[in-house]
Coordinates of C-alpha atoms in Angstrom, one line a residue:
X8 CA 0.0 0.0 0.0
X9 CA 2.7 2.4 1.1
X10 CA 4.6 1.4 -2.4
X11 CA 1.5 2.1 -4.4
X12 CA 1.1 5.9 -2.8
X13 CA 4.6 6.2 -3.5
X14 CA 4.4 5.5 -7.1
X15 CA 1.6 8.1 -7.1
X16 CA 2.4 11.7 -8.3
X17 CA 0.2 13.8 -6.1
X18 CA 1.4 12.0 -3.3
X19 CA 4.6 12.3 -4.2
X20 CA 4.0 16.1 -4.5
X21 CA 2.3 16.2 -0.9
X22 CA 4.7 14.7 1.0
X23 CA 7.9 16.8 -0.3
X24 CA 5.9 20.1 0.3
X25 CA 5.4 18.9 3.6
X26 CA 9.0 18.3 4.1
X27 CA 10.2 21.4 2.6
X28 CA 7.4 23.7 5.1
X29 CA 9.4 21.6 7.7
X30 CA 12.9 22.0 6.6
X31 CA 12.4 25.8 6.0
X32 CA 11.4 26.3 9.1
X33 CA 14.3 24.8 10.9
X34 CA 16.2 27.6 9.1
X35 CA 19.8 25.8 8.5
X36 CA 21.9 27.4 6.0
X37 CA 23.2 24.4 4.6
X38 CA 19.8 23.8 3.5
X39 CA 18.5 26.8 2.2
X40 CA 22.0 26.3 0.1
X41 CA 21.1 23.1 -1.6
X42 CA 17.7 24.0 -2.0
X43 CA 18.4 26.9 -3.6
X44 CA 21.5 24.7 -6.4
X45 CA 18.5 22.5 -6.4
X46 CA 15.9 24.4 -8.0
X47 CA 18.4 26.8 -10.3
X48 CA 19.4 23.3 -11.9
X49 CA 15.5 22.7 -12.7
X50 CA 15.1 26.0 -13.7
X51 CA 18.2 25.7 -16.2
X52 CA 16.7 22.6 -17.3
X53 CA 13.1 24.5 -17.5
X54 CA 14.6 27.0 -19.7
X55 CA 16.6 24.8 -22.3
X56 CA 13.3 23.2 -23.1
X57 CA 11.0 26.0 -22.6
X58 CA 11.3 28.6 -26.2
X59 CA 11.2 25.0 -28.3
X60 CA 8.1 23.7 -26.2
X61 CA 6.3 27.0 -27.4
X62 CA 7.1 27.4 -30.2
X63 CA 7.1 23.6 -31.8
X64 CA 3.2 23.6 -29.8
X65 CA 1.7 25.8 -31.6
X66 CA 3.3 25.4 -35.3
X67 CA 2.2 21.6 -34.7
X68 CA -1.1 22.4 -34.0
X69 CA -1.4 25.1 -36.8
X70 CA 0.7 22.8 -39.5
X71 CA -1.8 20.0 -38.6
X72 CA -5.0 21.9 -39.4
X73 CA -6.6 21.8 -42.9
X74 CA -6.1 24.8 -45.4
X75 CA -7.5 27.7 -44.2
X76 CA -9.5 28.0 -47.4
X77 CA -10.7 25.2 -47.6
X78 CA -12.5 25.2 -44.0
X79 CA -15.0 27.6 -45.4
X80 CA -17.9 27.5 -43.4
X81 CA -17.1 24.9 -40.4
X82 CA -13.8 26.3 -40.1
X83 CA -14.3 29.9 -39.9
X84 CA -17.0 29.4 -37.7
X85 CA -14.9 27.3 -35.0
X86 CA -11.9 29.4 -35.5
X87 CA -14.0 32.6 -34.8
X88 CA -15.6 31.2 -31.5
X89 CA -12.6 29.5 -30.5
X90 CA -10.7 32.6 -30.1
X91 CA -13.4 34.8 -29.3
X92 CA -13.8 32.7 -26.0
X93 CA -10.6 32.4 -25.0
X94 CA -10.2 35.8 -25.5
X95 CA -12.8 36.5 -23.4
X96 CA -11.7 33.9 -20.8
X97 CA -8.1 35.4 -20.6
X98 CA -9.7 39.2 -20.6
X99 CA -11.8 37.8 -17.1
X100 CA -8.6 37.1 -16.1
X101 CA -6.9 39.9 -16.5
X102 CA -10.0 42.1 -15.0
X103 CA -10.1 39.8 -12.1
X104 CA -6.8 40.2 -11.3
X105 CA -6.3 43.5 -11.4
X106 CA -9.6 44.1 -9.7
X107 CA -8.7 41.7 -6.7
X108 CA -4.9 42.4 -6.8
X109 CA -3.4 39.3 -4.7
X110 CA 0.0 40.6 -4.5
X111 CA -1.3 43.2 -2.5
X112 CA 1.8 45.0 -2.3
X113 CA 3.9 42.8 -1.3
X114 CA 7.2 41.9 -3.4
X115 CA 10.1 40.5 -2.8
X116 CA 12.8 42.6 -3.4
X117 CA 14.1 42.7 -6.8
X118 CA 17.6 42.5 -6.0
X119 CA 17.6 39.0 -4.4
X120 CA 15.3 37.5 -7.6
X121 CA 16.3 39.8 -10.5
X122 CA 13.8 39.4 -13.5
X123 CA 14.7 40.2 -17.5
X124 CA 15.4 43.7 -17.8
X125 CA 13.0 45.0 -20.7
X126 CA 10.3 42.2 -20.3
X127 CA 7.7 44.4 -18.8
X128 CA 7.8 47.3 -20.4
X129 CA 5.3 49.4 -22.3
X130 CA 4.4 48.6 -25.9
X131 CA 7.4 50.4 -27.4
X132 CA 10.0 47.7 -26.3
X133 CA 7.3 44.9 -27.0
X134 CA 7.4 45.8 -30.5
X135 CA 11.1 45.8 -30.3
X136 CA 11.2 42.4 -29.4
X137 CA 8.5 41.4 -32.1
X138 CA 10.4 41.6 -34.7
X139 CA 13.8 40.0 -34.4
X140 CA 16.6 40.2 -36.7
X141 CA 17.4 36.7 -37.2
X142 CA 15.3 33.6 -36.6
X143 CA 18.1 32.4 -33.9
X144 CA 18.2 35.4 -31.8
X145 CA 15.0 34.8 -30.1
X146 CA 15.7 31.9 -28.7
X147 CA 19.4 32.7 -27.9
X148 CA 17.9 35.6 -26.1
X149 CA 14.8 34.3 -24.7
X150 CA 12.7 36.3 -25.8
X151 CA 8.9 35.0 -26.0
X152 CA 7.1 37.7 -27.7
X153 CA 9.4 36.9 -30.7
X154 CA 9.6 33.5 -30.4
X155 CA 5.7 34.1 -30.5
X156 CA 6.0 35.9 -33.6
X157 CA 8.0 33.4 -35.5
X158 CA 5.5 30.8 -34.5
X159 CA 2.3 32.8 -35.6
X160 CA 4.1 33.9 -38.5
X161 CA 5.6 30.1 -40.1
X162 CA 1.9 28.3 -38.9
X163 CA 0.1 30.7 -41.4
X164 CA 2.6 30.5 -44.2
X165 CA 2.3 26.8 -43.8
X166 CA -1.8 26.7 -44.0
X167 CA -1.1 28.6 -47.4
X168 CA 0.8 25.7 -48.6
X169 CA -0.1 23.0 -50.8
X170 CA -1.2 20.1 -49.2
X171 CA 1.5 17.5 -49.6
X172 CA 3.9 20.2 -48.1
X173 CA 2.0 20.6 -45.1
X174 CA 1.5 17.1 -44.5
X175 CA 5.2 17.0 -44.6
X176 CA 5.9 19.9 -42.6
X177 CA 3.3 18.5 -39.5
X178 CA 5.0 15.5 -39.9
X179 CA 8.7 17.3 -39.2
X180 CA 7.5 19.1 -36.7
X181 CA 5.0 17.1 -35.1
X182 CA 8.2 14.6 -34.2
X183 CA 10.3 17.5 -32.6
X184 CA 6.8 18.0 -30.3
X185 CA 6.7 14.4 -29.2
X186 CA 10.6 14.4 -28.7
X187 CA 10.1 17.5 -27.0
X188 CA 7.4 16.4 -25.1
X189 CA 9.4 13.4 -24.2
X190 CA 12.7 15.3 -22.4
X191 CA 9.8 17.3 -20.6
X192 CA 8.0 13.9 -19.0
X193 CA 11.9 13.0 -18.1
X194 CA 12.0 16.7 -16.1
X195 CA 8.3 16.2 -14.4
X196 CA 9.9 13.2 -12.9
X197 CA 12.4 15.3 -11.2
X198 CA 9.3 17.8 -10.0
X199 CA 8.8 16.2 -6.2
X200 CA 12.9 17.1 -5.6
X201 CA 12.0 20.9 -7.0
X202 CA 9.0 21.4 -5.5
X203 CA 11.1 20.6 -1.9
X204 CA 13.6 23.0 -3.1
X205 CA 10.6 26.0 -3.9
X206 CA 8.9 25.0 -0.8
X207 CA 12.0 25.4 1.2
X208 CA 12.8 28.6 -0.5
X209 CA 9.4 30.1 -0.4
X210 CA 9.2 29.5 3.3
X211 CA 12.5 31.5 3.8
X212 CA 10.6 34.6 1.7
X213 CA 7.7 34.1 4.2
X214 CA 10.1 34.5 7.2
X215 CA 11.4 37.7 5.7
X216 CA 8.1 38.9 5.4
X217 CA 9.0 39.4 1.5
X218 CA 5.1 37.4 1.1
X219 CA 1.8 36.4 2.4
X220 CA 0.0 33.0 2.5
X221 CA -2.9 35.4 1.9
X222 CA -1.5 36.6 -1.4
X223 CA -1.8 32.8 -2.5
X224 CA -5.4 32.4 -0.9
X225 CA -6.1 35.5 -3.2
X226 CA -4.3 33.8 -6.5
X227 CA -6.2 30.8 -6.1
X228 CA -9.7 32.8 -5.7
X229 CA -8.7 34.6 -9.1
X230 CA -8.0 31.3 -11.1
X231 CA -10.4 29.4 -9.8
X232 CA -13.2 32.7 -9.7
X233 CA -12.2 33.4 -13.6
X234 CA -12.7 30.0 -14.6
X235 CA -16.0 29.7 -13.0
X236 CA -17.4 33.2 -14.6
X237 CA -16.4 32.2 -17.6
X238 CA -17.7 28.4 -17.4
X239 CA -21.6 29.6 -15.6
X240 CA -22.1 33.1 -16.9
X241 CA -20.0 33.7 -20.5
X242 CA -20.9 30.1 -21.9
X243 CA -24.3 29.7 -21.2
X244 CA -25.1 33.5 -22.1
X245 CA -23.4 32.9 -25.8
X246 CA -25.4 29.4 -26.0
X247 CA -28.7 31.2 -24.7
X248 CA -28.0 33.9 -27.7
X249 CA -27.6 31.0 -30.5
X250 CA -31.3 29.7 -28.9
X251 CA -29.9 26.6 -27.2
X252 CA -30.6 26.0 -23.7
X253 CA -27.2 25.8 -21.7
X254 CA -28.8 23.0 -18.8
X255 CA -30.0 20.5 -21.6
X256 CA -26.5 21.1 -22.7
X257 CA -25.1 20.7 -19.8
X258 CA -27.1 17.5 -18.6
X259 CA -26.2 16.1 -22.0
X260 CA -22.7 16.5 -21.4
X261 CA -22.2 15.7 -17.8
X262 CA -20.5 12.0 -18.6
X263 CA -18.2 14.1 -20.7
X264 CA -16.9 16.4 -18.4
X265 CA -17.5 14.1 -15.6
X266 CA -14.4 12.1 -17.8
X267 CA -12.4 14.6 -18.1
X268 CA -12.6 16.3 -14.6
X269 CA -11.3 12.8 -13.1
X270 CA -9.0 12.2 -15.8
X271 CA -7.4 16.0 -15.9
X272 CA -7.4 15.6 -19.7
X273 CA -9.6 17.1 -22.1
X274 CA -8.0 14.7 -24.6
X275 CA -9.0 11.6 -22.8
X276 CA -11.9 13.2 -22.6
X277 CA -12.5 13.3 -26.3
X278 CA -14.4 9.8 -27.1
X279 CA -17.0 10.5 -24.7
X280 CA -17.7 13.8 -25.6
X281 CA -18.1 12.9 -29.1
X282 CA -20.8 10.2 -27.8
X283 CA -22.6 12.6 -25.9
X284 CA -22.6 15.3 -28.4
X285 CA -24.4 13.0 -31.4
X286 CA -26.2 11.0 -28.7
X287 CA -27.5 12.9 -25.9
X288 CA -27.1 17.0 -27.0
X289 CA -28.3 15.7 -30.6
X290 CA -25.1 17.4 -32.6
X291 CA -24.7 16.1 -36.2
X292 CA -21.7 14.0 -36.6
X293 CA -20.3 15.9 -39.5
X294 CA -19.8 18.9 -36.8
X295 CA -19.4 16.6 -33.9
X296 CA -16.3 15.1 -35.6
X297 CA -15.0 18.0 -37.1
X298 CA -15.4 20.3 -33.8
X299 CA -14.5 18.6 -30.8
X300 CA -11.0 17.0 -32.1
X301 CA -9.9 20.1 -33.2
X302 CA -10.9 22.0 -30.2
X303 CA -9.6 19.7 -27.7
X304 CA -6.6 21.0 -29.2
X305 CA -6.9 24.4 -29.6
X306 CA -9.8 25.6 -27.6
X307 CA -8.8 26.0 -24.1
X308 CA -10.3 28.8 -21.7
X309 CA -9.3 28.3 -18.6
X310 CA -5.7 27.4 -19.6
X311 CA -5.8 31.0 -20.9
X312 CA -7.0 32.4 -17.4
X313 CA -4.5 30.1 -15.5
X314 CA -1.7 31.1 -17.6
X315 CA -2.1 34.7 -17.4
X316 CA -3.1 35.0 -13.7
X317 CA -0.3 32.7 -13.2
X318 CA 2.6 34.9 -15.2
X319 CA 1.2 38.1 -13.6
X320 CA 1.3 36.8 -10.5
X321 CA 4.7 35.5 -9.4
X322 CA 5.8 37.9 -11.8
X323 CA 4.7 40.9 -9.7
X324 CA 5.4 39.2 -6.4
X325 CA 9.1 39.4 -7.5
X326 CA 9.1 42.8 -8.2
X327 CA 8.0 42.9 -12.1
X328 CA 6.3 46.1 -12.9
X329 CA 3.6 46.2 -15.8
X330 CA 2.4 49.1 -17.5
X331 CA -1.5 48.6 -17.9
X332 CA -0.8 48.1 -21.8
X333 CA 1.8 45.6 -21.1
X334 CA -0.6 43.8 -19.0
X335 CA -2.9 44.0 -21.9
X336 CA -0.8 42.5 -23.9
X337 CA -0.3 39.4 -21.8
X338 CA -4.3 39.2 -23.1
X339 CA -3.0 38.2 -26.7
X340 CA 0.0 36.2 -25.7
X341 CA -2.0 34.2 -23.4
X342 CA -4.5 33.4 -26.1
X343 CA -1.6 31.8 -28.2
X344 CA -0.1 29.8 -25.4
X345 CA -3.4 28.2 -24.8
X346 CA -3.8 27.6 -28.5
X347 CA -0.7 25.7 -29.0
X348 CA -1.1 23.7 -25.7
X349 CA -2.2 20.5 -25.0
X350 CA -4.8 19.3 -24.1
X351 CA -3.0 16.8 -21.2
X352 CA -2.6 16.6 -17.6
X353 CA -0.4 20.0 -16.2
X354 CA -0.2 21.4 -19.3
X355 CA -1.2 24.7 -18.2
X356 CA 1.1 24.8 -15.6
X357 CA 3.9 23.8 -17.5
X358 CA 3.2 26.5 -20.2
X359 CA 3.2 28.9 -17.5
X360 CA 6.3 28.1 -16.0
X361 CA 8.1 28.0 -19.3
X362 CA 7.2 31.5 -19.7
X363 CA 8.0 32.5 -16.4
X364 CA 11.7 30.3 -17.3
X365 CA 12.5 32.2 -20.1
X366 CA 11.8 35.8 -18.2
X367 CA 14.0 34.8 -15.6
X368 CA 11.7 34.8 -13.0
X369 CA 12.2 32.6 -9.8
X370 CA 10.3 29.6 -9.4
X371 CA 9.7 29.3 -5.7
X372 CA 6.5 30.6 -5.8
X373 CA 5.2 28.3 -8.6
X374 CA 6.4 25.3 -6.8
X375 CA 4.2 26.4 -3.7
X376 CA 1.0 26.3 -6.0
X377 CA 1.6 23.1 -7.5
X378 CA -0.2 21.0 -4.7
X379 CA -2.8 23.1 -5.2
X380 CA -2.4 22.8 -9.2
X381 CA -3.9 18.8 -9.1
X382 CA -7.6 20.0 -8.4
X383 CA -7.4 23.2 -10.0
X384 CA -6.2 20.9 -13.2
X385 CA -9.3 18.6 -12.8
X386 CA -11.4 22.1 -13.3
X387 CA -9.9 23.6 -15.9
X388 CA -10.1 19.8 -18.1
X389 CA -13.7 19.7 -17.0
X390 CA -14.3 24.0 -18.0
X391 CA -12.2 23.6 -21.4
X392 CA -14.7 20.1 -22.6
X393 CA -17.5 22.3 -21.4
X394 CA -16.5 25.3 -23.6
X395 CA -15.5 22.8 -26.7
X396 CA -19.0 21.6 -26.2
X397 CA -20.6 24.9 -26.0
X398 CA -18.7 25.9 -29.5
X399 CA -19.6 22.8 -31.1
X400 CA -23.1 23.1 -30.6
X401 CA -23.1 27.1 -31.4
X402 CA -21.5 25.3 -34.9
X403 CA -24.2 23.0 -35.4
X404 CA -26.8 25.3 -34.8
X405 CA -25.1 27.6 -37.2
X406 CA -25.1 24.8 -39.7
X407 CA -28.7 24.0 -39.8
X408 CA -29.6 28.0 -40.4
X409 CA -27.4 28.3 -43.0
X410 CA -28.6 25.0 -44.5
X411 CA -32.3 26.1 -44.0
X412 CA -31.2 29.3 -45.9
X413 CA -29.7 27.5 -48.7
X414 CA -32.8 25.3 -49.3
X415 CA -35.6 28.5 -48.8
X416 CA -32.9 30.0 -51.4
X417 CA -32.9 27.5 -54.0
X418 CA -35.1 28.1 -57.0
X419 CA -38.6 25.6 -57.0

């Protein structure tokens, strides 16, 4: 029995917080020393995976979707809600955050956990960043708003390519993902050691009074209060405008996000969400097939909201300063990230601490919150099936207007 709860990751992840709050507190040197080797060596290793994780994320999504003309209807249509709601989801963020402010005023000083210089400045040096002058120097530099750039940038040339050469392209780069993706499972393995390392650290800030457990209490109440506006007010009010009632929804899809609220995947979701869609929410299975795969890939909300709570956050607590445009900003880039990611277990938190990597921002903060990351994970799988099934249905019901208009159009 002991074995088996060994063996488990989120038990794993309890019991080395526990023994970091207890090791902090004893105060030894030598182990605020080790802990703090420890977690710069998972940070390195954060960071030389980090730039390549965006970027090969989102060009293997984009390379792996059909022509853009050749979506038409279906495809413009789940491209338009797709990013209008997780726009909207990473705006509620944003306002959230700023309206319940969880740092609170409290930083740690900047000196002891020095950020990028230039990261969060106004709009002038963001567009400096956009556009770099080779396609190496943003990732010898770290800098994510052009790595961003390059992304956005090679996934729509690739769309406008014929389709043998995008076939081979997703192929190319759909590999580097998984190998990608494969050195990253290798570093999650390593995640109980650094999340004794953060814990140990973090406790040391708390000492100093450089933070309060309150400013966490009040970072959990934004992420979990964003998802939950944007899962029982913005979804059900754009389903109530296309004329479809968000509880029969909702009742129809419970199995569904039952599945992936247990599971912490969206993608293991998938099957049953397809079988409720046709067979209890009545979807056709030309839009049931065509939605739902491609948004359990590219329509997450609430890995939006995580991710930009989450970057402002222990950004700010280390002493970042953001111009309200810069902030704004973080709106758009959000958006992308939670495009490209996937739709797997931590993926939202590993996007957000891959960003937070590559500004040079410590980590100690980020280890805190994983304990709490394993049931905010099971909500945000179970809010991102909801919203794919919310935008597939708005699609279906889109699809049976326009066929109705084609028919009433069509000469007797």
């Amino acid at each position: 029995m002991i074995f088996s709860w060994l063996r488990n990751p989120s038990f794993l992840y309890l019991l080395t917080a526990l023994l970091g709050i207890f090791m902090g507190y004893l105060g030894i040197p030598g182990v605020h020393f080790a802990a703090s080797t420890i977690s710069e060596i998972f940070i390195n290793l954060l960071k030389l995976i980090s730039l390549p994780l965006i970027f090969l994320s989102i060009v293997s999504t984009a390379s792996g979707m059909e022509n853009i003309h050749e979506l038409k209807f279906l495809g413009k249509r789940l491209i338009k809600y797709t990013l209008l709601t997780t726009l909207i989801a990473a705006t509620i963020a944003l306002g959230l955050f700023l309206l319940v402010d969880p740092v609170k005023g409290v930083q740690i000083p900047v000196e002891s956990s020095p950020v990028a210089a230039g990261t969060f400045s106004g709009y002038a040096s963001f567009l400096k960043q956009l556009i770099p002058s080779n396609i190496v120097q943003p990732f010898s530099e770290n800098s994510v708003i052009g790595v961003l750039f390059i992304a956005m940038l090679l996934s729509l040339a690739t769309l406008s390519l014929p389709s043998e050469k995008r076939k081979v392209l997703h192929t190319f780069f759909a590999a580097l993902y998984s190998a990608v993706m494969k050195v990253t499972r290798w570093i999650i393995k390593l995640m109980p050691i650094a999340i004794w390392a953060f814990v140990v650290l973090f406790i040391k800030d708390l000492q100093g009074g450089n933070l309060q457990i309150s400013s966490l209490a009040l970072y959990l109440s934004c992420v979990v209060g964003a998802n939950l506006i944007q899962a029982l007010i913005v979804l059900p009010l754009l389903l109530k405008m296309k004329g479809c009632s968000p509880f029969k929804v909702f009742k129809g899809m419970l199995p569904a996000l039952s599945v992936a609220f247990f599971s912490k995947s969206s993608s293991a979701a998938l099957p049953m969400a397809m079988q409720c869609a046709e067979g209890n929410v009545k979807v056709s299975r030309k839009v049931a097939g065509f939605s739902l795969p491609l948004c359990t890939t590219i329509n997450m909300n609430a890995c939006a909201a995580f991710i930009l709570i989450t970057v402002l956050f222990v950004s700010t607590s280390h002493g970042a300063v953001y111009s309200l445009p810069g902030m704004a900003l973080w709106i758009l880039i959000a958006t992308i990230a939670a495009v490209g990611n996937a739709g797997v277990p931590m993926g939202c938190y590993f996007i957000a601490s891959a960003f937070l990597a590559t500004m040079n921002v410590p980590l100690n903060i980020l280890g805190v919150i994983l304990p709490f990351y394993a049931l905010i994970d099971m909500l945000e799988s179970a809010i991102n099936v909801w919203s794919d099934s919310c935008v597939t249905v708005m699609l279906d019901k889109d699809l049976q207007k326009e066929t109705v208009q084609l028919i009433t159009e069509q000469p007797v």
